[in-house]
Short mmCIF file of C-alpha atoms in Angstrom, two decimals:
data_model
loop_
_atom_site.label_atom_id
_atom_site.label_comp_id
_atom_site.label_asym_id
_atom_site.label_seq_id
_atom_site.Cartn_x
_atom_site.Cartn_y
_atom_site.Cartn_z
CA UNK W 164 58.48 72.25 94.33
CA UNK W 165 59.70 75.62 93.19
CA UNK W 166 60.72 78.38 95.60
CA UNK W 167 61.70 81.94 94.86
CA UNK W 168 65.11 82.93 96.26
CA UNK W 169 63.59 85.96 97.99
CA UNK W 170 61.70 83.58 100.29
CA UNK W 171 64.80 81.82 101.60
CA UNK W 172 67.65 84.30 101.13
CA UNK W 173 68.61 87.94 101.19
CA UNK W 174 71.27 89.75 99.19
CA UNK W 175 73.41 92.86 98.83
CA UNK W 176 75.26 93.94 95.71
CA UNK W 177 77.95 96.46 94.87
CA UNK W 178 80.59 97.32 92.30
CA UNK W 179 84.31 97.14 91.72
CA UNK W 180 85.10 98.67 88.37
CA UNK W 181 83.02 96.92 85.70
CA UNK W 182 82.36 93.95 88.02
CA UNK W 183 79.26 93.51 90.18
CA UNK W 184 79.45 91.42 93.33
CA UNK W 185 76.35 89.86 94.85
CA UNK W 186 76.33 88.41 98.34
CA UNK W 187 73.52 85.86 98.63
CA UNK W 188 72.76 84.82 102.21
CA UNK W 189 70.44 82.05 103.41
CA UNK W 190 68.03 83.18 106.15
CA UNK W 191 68.22 79.71 107.72
CA UNK W 192 71.45 77.65 107.89
CA UNK W 193 69.57 74.56 106.66
CA UNK W 194 68.81 76.28 103.33
CA UNK W 195 72.49 77.01 102.59
CA UNK W 196 73.14 73.61 100.92
CA UNK W 197 70.16 74.31 98.66
CA UNK W 198 71.78 77.56 97.53
CA UNK W 199 75.06 75.76 96.91
CA UNK W 200 73.31 73.10 94.83
CA UNK W 201 70.91 75.27 92.82
CA UNK W 202 72.39 78.74 92.46
CA UNK W 203 75.36 77.94 90.26
CA UNK W 204 77.49 80.47 88.41
CA UNK W 205 75.94 79.24 85.14
CA UNK W 206 72.37 79.86 86.37
CA UNK W 207 73.26 83.33 87.58
CA UNK W 208 74.86 84.14 84.22
CA UNK W 209 71.73 82.95 82.39
CA UNK W 210 69.42 84.84 84.79
CA UNK W 211 71.04 88.17 83.95
CA UNK W 212 71.32 87.44 80.21
CA UNK W 213 72.62 90.35 78.16
CA UNK W 214 73.29 92.51 81.27
CA UNK W 215 76.39 90.44 82.06
CA UNK W 216 78.85 90.32 79.15
CA UNK W 217 81.66 88.50 80.99
CA UNK W 218 82.04 85.43 83.18
CA UNK W 219 80.35 84.77 86.51
CA UNK W 220 82.48 83.43 89.39
CA UNK W 221 81.12 81.94 92.60
CA UNK W 222 82.74 81.70 96.04
CA UNK W 223 81.39 79.85 99.08
CA UNK W 224 81.29 81.22 102.63
CA UNK W 225 79.81 78.35 104.66
CA UNK W 226 80.60 80.22 107.89
CA UNK W 227 78.07 82.90 106.91
CA UNK W 228 75.74 80.54 104.98
CA UNK W 229 76.45 82.75 102.02
CA UNK W 230 77.62 82.70 98.41
CA UNK W 231 79.55 85.51 96.75
CA UNK W 232 79.13 86.03 93.01
CA UNK W 233 81.37 88.14 90.80
CA UNK W 234 79.64 89.24 87.58
CA UNK W 235 82.29 90.54 85.20
CA UNK W 236 81.66 93.19 82.50
CA UNK W 237 78.25 93.87 83.97
CA UNK W 238 78.12 97.67 84.34
CA UNK W 239 78.63 99.08 80.86
CA UNK W 240 82.25 100.00 81.60
CA UNK W 241 81.75 100.62 85.29
CA UNK W 242 82.45 103.60 87.48
CA UNK W 243 82.12 106.93 85.72
CA UNK W 244 82.10 105.40 82.22
CA UNK W 245 78.79 103.60 82.76
CA UNK W 246 75.64 105.04 81.18
CA UNK W 247 73.32 102.77 83.18
CA UNK W 248 70.91 104.15 85.76
CA UNK W 249 72.24 101.47 88.13
CA UNK W 250 75.89 102.22 87.39
CA UNK W 251 77.01 100.76 90.73
CA UNK W 252 75.02 97.53 90.48
CA UNK W 253 73.06 98.35 93.63
CA UNK W 254 69.93 96.50 92.43
CA UNK W 255 71.58 93.31 91.13
CA UNK W 256 71.11 91.61 94.50
CA UNK W 257 67.37 92.17 94.40
CA UNK W 258 67.31 91.00 90.77
CA UNK W 259 68.95 87.73 91.76
CA UNK W 260 66.26 87.17 94.43
CA UNK W 261 63.73 86.85 91.58
CA UNK W 262 65.30 83.53 90.60
CA UNK W 263 63.13 80.43 91.18
CA UNK W 264 64.89 77.23 92.20
CA UNK W 265 63.86 73.61 92.79
CA UNK W 266 63.54 72.90 96.50
CA UNK S 135 88.27 97.88 125.31
CA UNK S 136 88.12 100.77 122.88
CA UNK S 137 85.09 102.13 121.00
CA UNK S 138 85.60 103.10 117.35
CA UNK S 139 82.65 104.71 115.58
CA UNK S 140 82.19 105.40 111.89
CA UNK S 141 80.36 108.67 111.24
CA UNK S 142 80.77 109.01 107.46
CA UNK S 143 80.64 106.27 104.84
CA UNK S 144 81.52 108.50 101.89
CA UNK S 145 81.87 112.21 101.02
CA UNK S 146 78.23 113.27 100.95
CA UNK S 147 76.99 111.05 103.76
CA UNK S 148 74.59 112.35 106.46
CA UNK S 149 76.13 115.48 108.00
CA UNK S 150 74.47 114.94 111.40
CA UNK S 151 75.80 111.40 111.87
CA UNK S 152 79.21 112.21 113.40
CA UNK S 153 77.73 114.89 115.64
CA UNK S 154 75.10 112.50 116.98
CA UNK S 155 77.67 109.76 117.54
CA UNK S 156 79.44 112.12 119.95
CA UNK S 157 76.25 113.34 121.62
CA UNK S 158 74.38 110.11 122.12
CA UNK S 159 76.88 107.90 123.93
CA UNK S 160 80.50 106.95 124.55
CA UNK S 161 83.05 106.90 121.70
CA UNK S 162 86.88 106.84 121.86
CA UNK S 163 87.71 107.13 118.17
CA UNK S 164 85.66 108.67 115.39
CA UNK S 165 86.52 107.31 111.93
CA UNK S 166 85.35 109.30 108.91
CA UNK S 167 85.68 107.82 105.40
CA UNK S 168 85.53 110.43 102.65
CA UNK S 169 87.31 108.92 99.67
CA UNK S 170 85.83 106.88 96.87
CA UNK S 171 87.98 105.90 93.90
CA UNK S 172 86.67 108.79 91.89
CA UNK S 173 87.00 111.37 94.66
CA UNK S 174 90.76 111.75 94.19
CA UNK S 175 90.30 113.08 90.65
CA UNK S 176 87.68 115.58 91.83
CA UNK S 177 89.92 116.98 94.54
CA UNK S 178 92.92 117.01 92.17
CA UNK S 179 90.96 119.25 89.79
CA UNK S 180 90.00 121.54 92.67
CA UNK S 181 93.65 121.82 93.66
CA UNK S 182 94.65 122.71 90.09
CA UNK S 183 92.18 125.60 90.21
CA UNK S 184 93.14 126.69 93.73
CA UNK S 185 96.31 125.38 95.43
CA UNK S 186 94.64 125.84 98.85
CA UNK S 187 92.00 123.23 97.95
CA UNK S 188 92.11 119.54 97.04
CA UNK S 189 90.56 117.85 100.07
CA UNK S 190 87.10 116.93 101.45
CA UNK S 191 85.73 120.39 102.12
CA UNK S 192 82.98 119.15 104.46
CA UNK S 193 85.59 118.00 106.95
CA UNK S 194 87.08 121.17 108.47
CA UNK S 195 83.66 122.72 109.24
CA UNK S 196 82.61 119.45 110.87
CA UNK S 197 85.69 119.52 113.12
CA UNK S 198 84.90 123.13 113.95
CA UNK S 199 81.43 122.03 114.98
CA UNK S 200 82.56 119.15 117.20
CA UNK S 201 85.90 120.57 118.44
CA UNK S 202 84.66 121.40 121.93
CA UNK S 203 83.19 117.99 122.48
CA UNK S 204 86.15 115.98 121.20
CA UNK S 205 88.50 118.04 123.37
CA UNK S 206 86.36 117.59 126.49
CA UNK S 207 85.92 113.89 125.99
CA UNK S 208 89.34 113.06 124.56
CA UNK S 209 87.90 111.60 121.36
CA UNK S 210 90.39 111.11 118.54
CA UNK S 211 89.25 111.72 114.96
CA UNK S 212 90.73 109.64 112.13
CA UNK S 213 89.80 110.65 108.59
CA UNK S 214 91.00 110.18 105.01
CA UNK S 215 89.73 113.69 104.29
CA UNK S 216 93.10 114.97 103.08
CA UNK S 217 92.59 114.07 99.45
CA UNK S 218 95.58 115.35 97.46
CA UNK S 219 96.27 118.25 99.82
CA UNK S 220 96.21 116.96 103.42
CA UNK S 221 98.39 119.82 104.70
CA UNK S 222 95.93 122.42 103.41
CA UNK S 223 93.11 120.39 104.95
CA UNK S 224 94.94 120.36 108.29
CA UNK S 225 95.58 124.10 108.14
CA UNK S 226 91.89 124.75 107.56
CA UNK S 227 91.03 122.48 110.51
CA UNK S 228 93.46 124.45 112.65
CA UNK S 229 91.83 127.70 111.54
CA UNK S 230 88.30 126.53 112.35
CA UNK S 231 89.26 124.56 115.49
CA UNK S 232 92.22 126.36 117.04
CA UNK S 233 93.91 124.50 119.87
CA UNK S 234 93.45 121.03 118.42
CA UNK S 235 96.58 119.05 117.64
CA UNK S 236 96.44 117.83 114.07
CA UNK S 237 98.67 115.14 112.52
CA UNK S 238 98.93 114.50 108.79
CA UNK S 239 99.93 111.26 107.07
CA UNK S 240 101.96 111.90 103.92
CA UNK S 241 103.43 109.75 101.18
CA UNK S 242 100.46 108.36 99.24
CA UNK S 243 100.52 111.02 96.51
CA UNK S 244 102.45 109.69 93.50
CA UNK S 245 101.29 112.32 91.01
CA UNK S 246 104.45 114.47 91.26
CA UNK S 247 106.63 111.33 91.03
CA UNK S 248 105.03 109.63 88.01
CA UNK S 249 107.67 110.50 85.42
CA UNK S 250 110.41 109.37 87.79
CA UNK S 251 108.63 106.09 88.47
CA UNK S 252 108.04 105.45 84.77
CA UNK S 253 111.65 106.35 83.92
CA UNK S 254 112.85 103.79 86.43
CA UNK S 255 110.85 101.02 84.77
CA UNK S 256 107.64 100.94 86.83
CA UNK S 257 105.06 100.44 84.09
CA UNK S 258 101.97 100.82 86.30
CA UNK S 259 99.98 98.61 83.95
CA UNK S 260 96.18 98.67 84.23
CA UNK S 261 95.21 95.67 86.37
CA UNK S 262 92.17 95.01 84.19
CA UNK S 263 93.43 95.67 80.64
CA UNK S 264 97.21 95.18 81.17
CA UNK S 265 97.92 98.36 79.19
CA UNK S 266 101.04 100.31 80.31
CA UNK S 267 100.42 103.71 81.86
CA UNK S 268 102.29 105.47 79.07
CA UNK S 269 99.16 104.96 76.92
CA UNK S 270 97.37 107.69 78.92
CA UNK S 271 100.32 109.58 80.42
CA UNK S 272 99.25 113.05 79.21
CA UNK S 273 95.68 112.62 80.46
CA UNK S 274 96.40 111.62 84.07
CA UNK S 275 94.66 113.69 86.75
CA UNK S 276 95.74 111.96 89.96
CA UNK S 277 97.80 109.00 91.17
CA UNK S 278 97.80 107.72 94.74
CA UNK S 279 99.08 104.59 96.46
CA UNK S 280 96.75 102.99 98.96
CA UNK S 281 98.57 103.10 102.28
CA UNK S 282 97.69 100.95 105.25
CA UNK S 283 96.97 101.35 108.95
CA UNK S 284 100.49 101.53 110.42
CA UNK S 285 101.29 105.08 109.17
CA UNK S 286 97.88 106.20 110.52
CA UNK S 287 98.63 104.54 113.89
CA UNK S 288 101.99 106.34 113.92
CA UNK S 289 100.09 109.62 113.52
CA UNK S 290 97.85 108.70 116.46
CA UNK S 291 100.95 108.02 118.57
CA UNK S 292 101.89 111.72 118.34
CA UNK S 293 98.95 112.43 120.64
CA UNK S 294 97.07 114.28 117.92
CA UNK S 295 93.36 115.02 118.37
CA UNK S 296 92.76 114.79 114.64
CA UNK S 297 94.59 112.55 112.17
CA UNK S 298 94.23 113.40 108.48
CA UNK S 299 95.32 110.98 105.78
CA UNK S 300 95.09 111.08 102.02
CA UNK S 301 94.50 107.84 100.13
CA UNK S 302 94.71 105.32 102.97
CA UNK S 303 92.48 102.25 102.81
CA UNK S 304 89.00 102.65 104.24
CA UNK S 305 89.64 99.81 106.68
CA UNK S 306 92.84 101.48 107.98
CA UNK S 307 90.74 104.14 109.70
CA UNK S 308 89.34 101.44 112.04
CA UNK S 309 92.41 99.22 112.29
CA UNK S 310 94.82 102.07 113.12
CA UNK S 311 93.22 102.89 116.51
CA UNK S 312 93.50 99.21 117.45
CA UNK S 313 97.18 99.08 116.46
CA UNK S 314 97.74 102.28 118.44
CA UNK S 315 95.80 101.24 121.55
CA UNK S 316 96.79 97.57 121.71
CA UNK S 317 100.34 97.69 120.34
CA UNK S 318 99.62 95.17 117.58
CA UNK S 319 102.71 94.34 115.48
CA UNK S 320 103.05 94.09 111.67
CA UNK S 321 103.39 90.28 111.85
CA UNK S 322 100.31 89.63 114.02
CA UNK S 323 98.21 88.82 110.99
CA UNK S 324 95.19 87.32 112.77
CA UNK S 325 94.80 90.48 114.84
CA UNK S 326 95.35 92.77 111.84
CA UNK S 327 92.80 90.72 109.88
CA UNK S 328 90.28 91.07 112.73
CA UNK S 329 90.72 94.84 112.76
CA UNK S 330 90.43 94.88 108.96
CA UNK S 331 87.15 92.96 109.14
CA UNK S 332 85.90 95.44 111.74
CA UNK S 333 86.85 98.23 109.38
CA UNK S 334 85.08 96.58 106.45
CA UNK S 335 81.91 96.26 108.52
CA UNK S 336 81.70 99.91 109.60
CA UNK S 337 83.39 101.70 106.67
CA UNK S 338 80.06 102.23 104.90
CA UNK S 339 78.46 103.87 107.92
CA UNK S 340 74.83 102.95 108.52
CA UNK S 341 74.89 100.20 105.91
CA UNK S 342 75.72 97.86 108.84
CA UNK S 343 73.07 99.26 111.19
CA UNK S 344 69.96 98.77 109.06
CA UNK S 345 70.46 101.10 106.10
CA UNK S 346 70.06 99.61 102.60
CA UNK S 347 69.10 96.34 104.30
CA UNK S 348 66.84 93.77 102.65
CA UNK S 349 66.08 91.79 105.83
CA UNK S 350 62.45 92.70 106.67
CA UNK S 351 63.30 96.33 105.87
CA UNK S 352 59.84 97.68 106.61
CA UNK S 353 60.14 96.63 110.24
CA UNK S 354 63.50 98.39 110.81
CA UNK S 355 62.70 101.18 113.27
CA UNK S 356 63.25 104.90 112.84
CA UNK S 357 65.59 105.14 109.84
CA UNK S 358 65.23 108.92 110.13
CA UNK S 359 67.29 108.75 113.32
CA UNK S 360 69.46 105.77 112.40
CA UNK S 361 72.41 105.11 114.68
CA UNK S 362 75.81 104.91 112.96
CA UNK S 363 78.00 101.94 113.86
CA UNK S 364 80.36 101.45 116.77
CA UNK S 365 82.96 98.70 117.12
CA UNK S 366 83.91 97.75 120.67
CA UNK S 367 87.31 96.15 120.20
CA UNK S 368 89.40 94.03 122.56
CA UNK S 369 93.16 93.54 122.42
CA UNK S 370 92.71 89.85 121.50
CA UNK S 371 91.00 90.72 118.19
CA UNK S 372 87.46 89.91 119.28
CA UNK S 373 85.01 92.75 118.77
CA UNK S 374 81.34 93.63 118.96
CA UNK S 375 79.39 95.77 116.50
CA UNK S 376 76.65 97.92 117.97
CA UNK S 377 75.10 101.43 117.92
CA UNK S 378 74.08 103.90 120.59
CA UNK S 379 70.97 103.02 122.62
CA UNK S 380 67.80 104.84 121.58
CA UNK S 381 68.89 105.38 117.98
CA UNK S 382 67.08 104.03 114.93
CA UNK S 383 68.11 101.13 112.76
CA UNK S 384 69.02 97.54 113.65
CA UNK S 385 72.15 95.49 114.26
CA UNK S 386 71.69 91.74 113.89
CA UNK S 387 73.86 88.95 112.50
CA UNK S 388 71.86 89.05 109.23
CA UNK S 389 72.52 92.77 108.84
CA UNK S 390 76.24 92.28 109.49
CA UNK S 391 76.39 89.42 106.97
CA UNK S 392 74.99 91.67 104.23
CA UNK S 393 77.72 94.23 104.87
CA UNK S 394 80.47 91.58 105.12
CA UNK S 395 79.54 90.47 101.58
CA UNK S 396 79.41 94.05 100.26
CA UNK S 397 81.99 94.78 97.55
CA UNK S 398 83.76 91.53 98.37
CA UNK S 399 85.97 89.65 95.90
CA UNK S 400 87.64 86.33 96.72
CA UNK S 401 86.59 85.89 100.37
CA UNK S 402 89.80 84.09 101.32
CA UNK S 403 91.96 86.91 99.92
CA UNK S 404 90.80 90.28 101.20
CA UNK S 405 94.01 92.18 100.52
CA UNK S 406 95.19 95.34 102.23
CA UNK S 407 98.65 96.87 102.71
CA UNK S 408 98.54 95.39 106.26
CA UNK S 409 97.42 91.78 105.81
CA UNK S 410 95.37 89.27 103.84
CA UNK S 411 92.11 88.67 105.73
CA UNK S 412 90.20 85.40 105.32
CA UNK S 413 86.46 86.16 105.34
CA UNK S 414 85.64 82.44 105.43
CA UNK S 415 87.03 82.36 108.98
CA UNK S 416 84.68 84.99 110.40
CA UNK S 417 82.31 83.81 113.15
CA UNK S 418 79.27 85.83 114.24
CA UNK S 419 77.26 85.60 117.44
CA UNK S 420 74.04 87.61 117.70
CA UNK S 421 73.89 88.85 121.29
CA UNK S 422 70.53 90.58 120.85
CA UNK S 423 69.70 94.22 121.64
CA UNK S 424 71.55 95.49 118.54
CA UNK S 425 74.84 93.80 119.34
CA UNK S 426 76.81 91.24 117.30
CA UNK S 427 80.05 89.61 118.43
CA UNK S 428 82.69 88.85 115.78
CA UNK S 429 85.49 86.38 116.48
CA UNK S 430 87.70 83.69 114.95
CA UNK S 431 89.14 85.89 112.19
CA UNK S 432 92.32 84.59 110.57
CA UNK S 433 94.78 86.39 108.38
CA UNK S 434 98.08 86.12 106.54
CA UNK S 435 100.82 88.39 105.20
CA UNK S 436 100.00 91.30 102.86
CA UNK S 437 100.93 91.32 99.17
CA UNK S 438 104.36 92.55 98.06
CA UNK S 439 102.84 95.31 95.98
CA UNK S 440 100.58 98.21 96.88
CA UNK S 441 97.52 99.09 94.88
CA UNK S 442 97.70 102.42 93.08
CA UNK S 443 94.64 104.43 92.15
CA UNK S 444 95.11 106.56 89.04
CA UNK S 445 92.49 108.74 87.39
CA UNK S 446 92.58 110.22 83.90
CA UNK S 447 90.48 112.33 81.57
CA UNK S 448 88.55 110.00 79.28
CA UNK S 449 86.09 112.25 77.44
CA UNK S 450 82.46 113.29 77.86
CA UNK S 451 78.99 111.90 78.50
CA UNK S 452 75.41 113.04 78.90
CA UNK S 453 72.17 111.37 79.94
CA UNK S 454 68.74 112.67 78.91
CA UNK S 455 65.24 111.55 79.82
CA UNK S 456 61.65 111.90 78.64
CA UNK S 457 58.49 110.43 80.16
CA UNK S 458 55.73 108.78 78.08
CA UNK S 459 52.31 107.97 79.58
CA UNK S 460 49.75 105.23 78.97
CA UNK S 461 48.62 103.92 76.54
CA UNK S 462 51.52 102.10 74.82
CA UNK S 463 54.01 104.03 76.94
CA UNK S 464 56.79 101.54 76.26
CA UNK S 465 56.20 101.50 72.50
CA UNK S 466 56.24 105.31 72.41
CA UNK S 467 59.52 105.43 74.33
CA UNK S 468 61.03 102.82 71.99
CA UNK S 469 59.88 104.81 68.95
CA UNK S 470 61.41 107.97 70.40
CA UNK S 471 64.70 106.14 70.94
CA UNK S 472 64.76 105.06 67.29
CA UNK S 473 64.14 108.65 66.17
CA UNK S 474 66.97 110.04 68.30
CA UNK S 475 69.40 107.42 67.02
CA UNK S 476 68.41 108.04 63.39
CA UNK S 477 68.85 111.80 63.77
CA UNK S 478 72.28 111.36 65.41
CA UNK S 479 73.32 109.01 62.59
CA UNK S 480 72.17 111.52 59.96
CA UNK S 481 74.41 114.12 61.60
CA UNK S 482 77.33 111.73 61.14
CA UNK S 483 78.18 111.83 64.84
CA UNK S 484 79.96 108.86 66.33
CA UNK S 485 79.84 107.74 69.92
CA UNK S 486 81.71 105.20 71.98
CA UNK S 487 78.31 104.04 73.21
CA UNK S 488 74.61 105.00 73.05
CA UNK S 489 72.72 103.23 75.83
CA UNK S 490 68.93 103.26 76.23
CA UNK S 491 66.89 102.21 79.24
CA UNK S 492 63.16 102.19 80.01
CA UNK S 493 62.63 103.15 83.64
CA UNK S 494 59.49 101.63 85.10
CA UNK S 495 59.81 98.74 82.68
CA UNK S 496 63.13 96.88 83.06
CA UNK S 497 66.00 99.37 83.50
CA UNK S 498 67.38 97.93 86.74
CA UNK S 499 66.86 94.19 86.32
CA UNK S 500 67.04 93.78 82.55
CA UNK S 501 66.11 90.28 81.36
CA UNK S 502 65.48 89.21 84.98
CA UNK S 503 62.65 91.75 85.33
CA UNK S 504 59.01 90.75 85.05
CA UNK S 505 57.58 93.94 83.60
CA UNK S 506 53.91 94.92 83.65
CA UNK S 507 52.08 94.66 80.34
CA UNK S 508 51.05 98.26 79.71
CA UNK S 509 52.57 100.48 82.42
CA UNK S 510 51.02 103.83 83.41
CA UNK S 511 54.20 105.58 82.33
CA UNK S 512 57.72 104.79 81.20
CA UNK S 513 60.78 107.03 81.44
CA UNK S 514 62.99 106.91 78.38
CA UNK S 515 66.61 107.36 79.45
CA UNK S 516 69.30 107.69 76.81
CA UNK S 517 72.97 108.07 77.64
CA UNK S 518 75.86 108.73 75.26
CA UNK S 519 79.61 108.75 75.75
CA UNK S 520 82.27 110.02 73.36
CA UNK S 521 85.78 111.45 73.37
CA UNK S 522 84.42 114.37 71.32
CA UNK S 523 82.64 116.98 73.41
CA UNK S 524 80.80 118.37 70.37
CA UNK S 525 79.09 115.06 69.64
CA UNK S 526 77.86 114.78 73.22
CA UNK S 527 76.74 118.40 73.25
CA UNK S 528 74.70 117.89 70.08
CA UNK S 529 73.01 114.84 71.60
CA UNK S 530 71.78 116.96 74.52
CA UNK S 531 69.76 119.02 71.98
CA UNK S 532 68.04 116.03 70.36
CA UNK S 533 65.54 114.98 73.07
CA UNK S 534 63.33 117.99 73.71
CA UNK S 535 62.29 118.43 70.03
CA UNK S 536 60.51 115.07 70.36
CA UNK S 537 57.94 116.65 72.67
CA UNK S 538 56.35 118.25 69.58
CA UNK S 539 57.76 116.15 66.76
CA UNK S 540 57.71 112.60 68.11
CA UNK S 541 55.24 110.10 69.56
CA UNK S 542 52.38 111.53 71.70
CA UNK S 543 52.23 112.19 75.48
CA UNK S 544 55.91 113.08 76.04
CA UNK S 545 56.53 115.02 79.23
CA UNK S 546 59.09 115.37 82.01
CA UNK S 547 61.34 117.77 80.09
CA UNK S 548 61.11 120.61 82.60
CA UNK S 549 64.82 120.75 83.40
CA UNK S 550 65.69 121.46 79.79
CA UNK S 551 68.79 120.13 78.09
CA UNK S 552 70.88 117.71 80.14
CA UNK S 553 74.39 118.84 81.05
CA UNK S 554 77.53 117.54 79.30
CA UNK S 555 79.73 115.91 81.94
CA UNK S 556 83.44 115.21 81.84
CA UNK S 557 84.25 111.53 82.24
CA UNK S 558 87.17 110.85 84.54
CA UNK S 559 88.12 107.19 84.28
CA UNK S 560 89.88 105.01 86.79
CA UNK S 561 93.14 103.14 86.23
CA UNK S 562 94.02 100.57 88.93
CA UNK S 563 97.67 99.49 89.05
CA UNK S 564 100.28 97.92 91.34
CA UNK S 565 103.56 99.29 92.65
CA UNK S 566 106.37 97.77 94.74
CA UNK S 567 105.88 98.57 98.43
CA UNK S 568 109.34 100.01 98.96
CA UNK S 569 108.61 102.80 96.46
CA UNK S 570 106.09 104.29 98.89
CA UNK S 571 107.59 106.01 101.92
CA UNK S 572 105.15 107.48 104.38
CA UNK S 573 105.75 110.16 106.99
CA UNK S 574 103.80 112.02 109.67
CA UNK S 575 103.74 115.78 110.13
CA UNK S 576 102.22 117.43 113.20
CA UNK S 577 100.66 120.91 113.14
CA UNK S 578 100.37 122.61 116.49
#
């Protein structure tokens, strides 16, 4: 059965240079292992396609039932160089919540 | 227990927030965070034009406005409003709020020392590209070391009502009052990490009290009167995050988690000049009624080098927009984009980048978006960046002609040509700690 991430998790994203970070947080602790299993760095990289030119790294924070993703080369240069409307990556978290995973 | 409030998450945040924090309940320390990475270059330019400027200009009038109340209640203000001219900032505070004791933290500004540092073999290589600083030496606008909480705590120990720092870390504004009040030592890394985590939570103001929060956002009450955050800290490193009673917003464990993850890198290595905080050790307990307890934080020693924030003149950019309406709004916008690019190419102009987005279609989420088939309107947004100002300036003249000479139903050109903006780029580097000597100066 498929479930959209927005139904089981929330997120916040921000920037550091040309890197976007996305914190993905399970609403319920019991869904955290599902995030760990399904939302891999590779899937996140594929989800964002051409928006993310560099690698995607993933860190686990089991204490917060959360994953932290670093999306490198994702802001068209980042900071003041970026020509994107979302130059600070503020909406990347919401974009990740569109992802559908196998429950 | 001490109460530390954050009343400003960046220069440009809600002007009423710090005033309300003082009016609506008890506060011992008021932390105000004014500096983003790019802010230092802005204030450096202002100082070049007028040596009495070069700091966050919103700050002295705010202190003038709240001076009576902070004096009556003994509230201490801690702010990184000093920019590249903290003494001038302090003098303006003294002019607008006479009678307040003001302490200034000095030593972060490396701009006057750059040639000396380079001559002595400090390469200040870009942490991302590994280029040495000499590659951009003649274009540098500002250079500041990030300093930690201990120099700020030293300034508090002078008994000052207002402490003004330049480029200290955002978290230092919250940690410094704890060091000052509890006598924490430089080797008590768990305690310093706890104070750093507290600082991380409140440094973006209302972003930890319900602002920009995805958790059931429509049910978050009264964002118009949102309460800014308050940390109630104990000497043992345990603290609670809350806001004044009767204010808008929400403080729950979910809200705090979102902010803990904000702008986070490796969660086990949150580095500051004071310590290395481990975010995987943080424990949260939701106490209800807009109150979250934070405990269990562990930390280790800080890195041997300090981060240095350097800004330099890169070139120029401009962003222009046009709106196309149904039918085929997207196809019209795409056709217009092709025309602009062809005309720029015919002029022989070269750009570092030309970037096109279609707002209302997929500008924010790109390939992840699920756009509607034939939207009511689409905003074409074209940005260009180039070292050559003339190329960028010519681009700004190429959009409006399309209203009459391009695809039909173009509108949204009322503001005329877009402005050419200078691009100030950011150069992160590292420097040995012992090169940065801080000091405190008191103005009375």
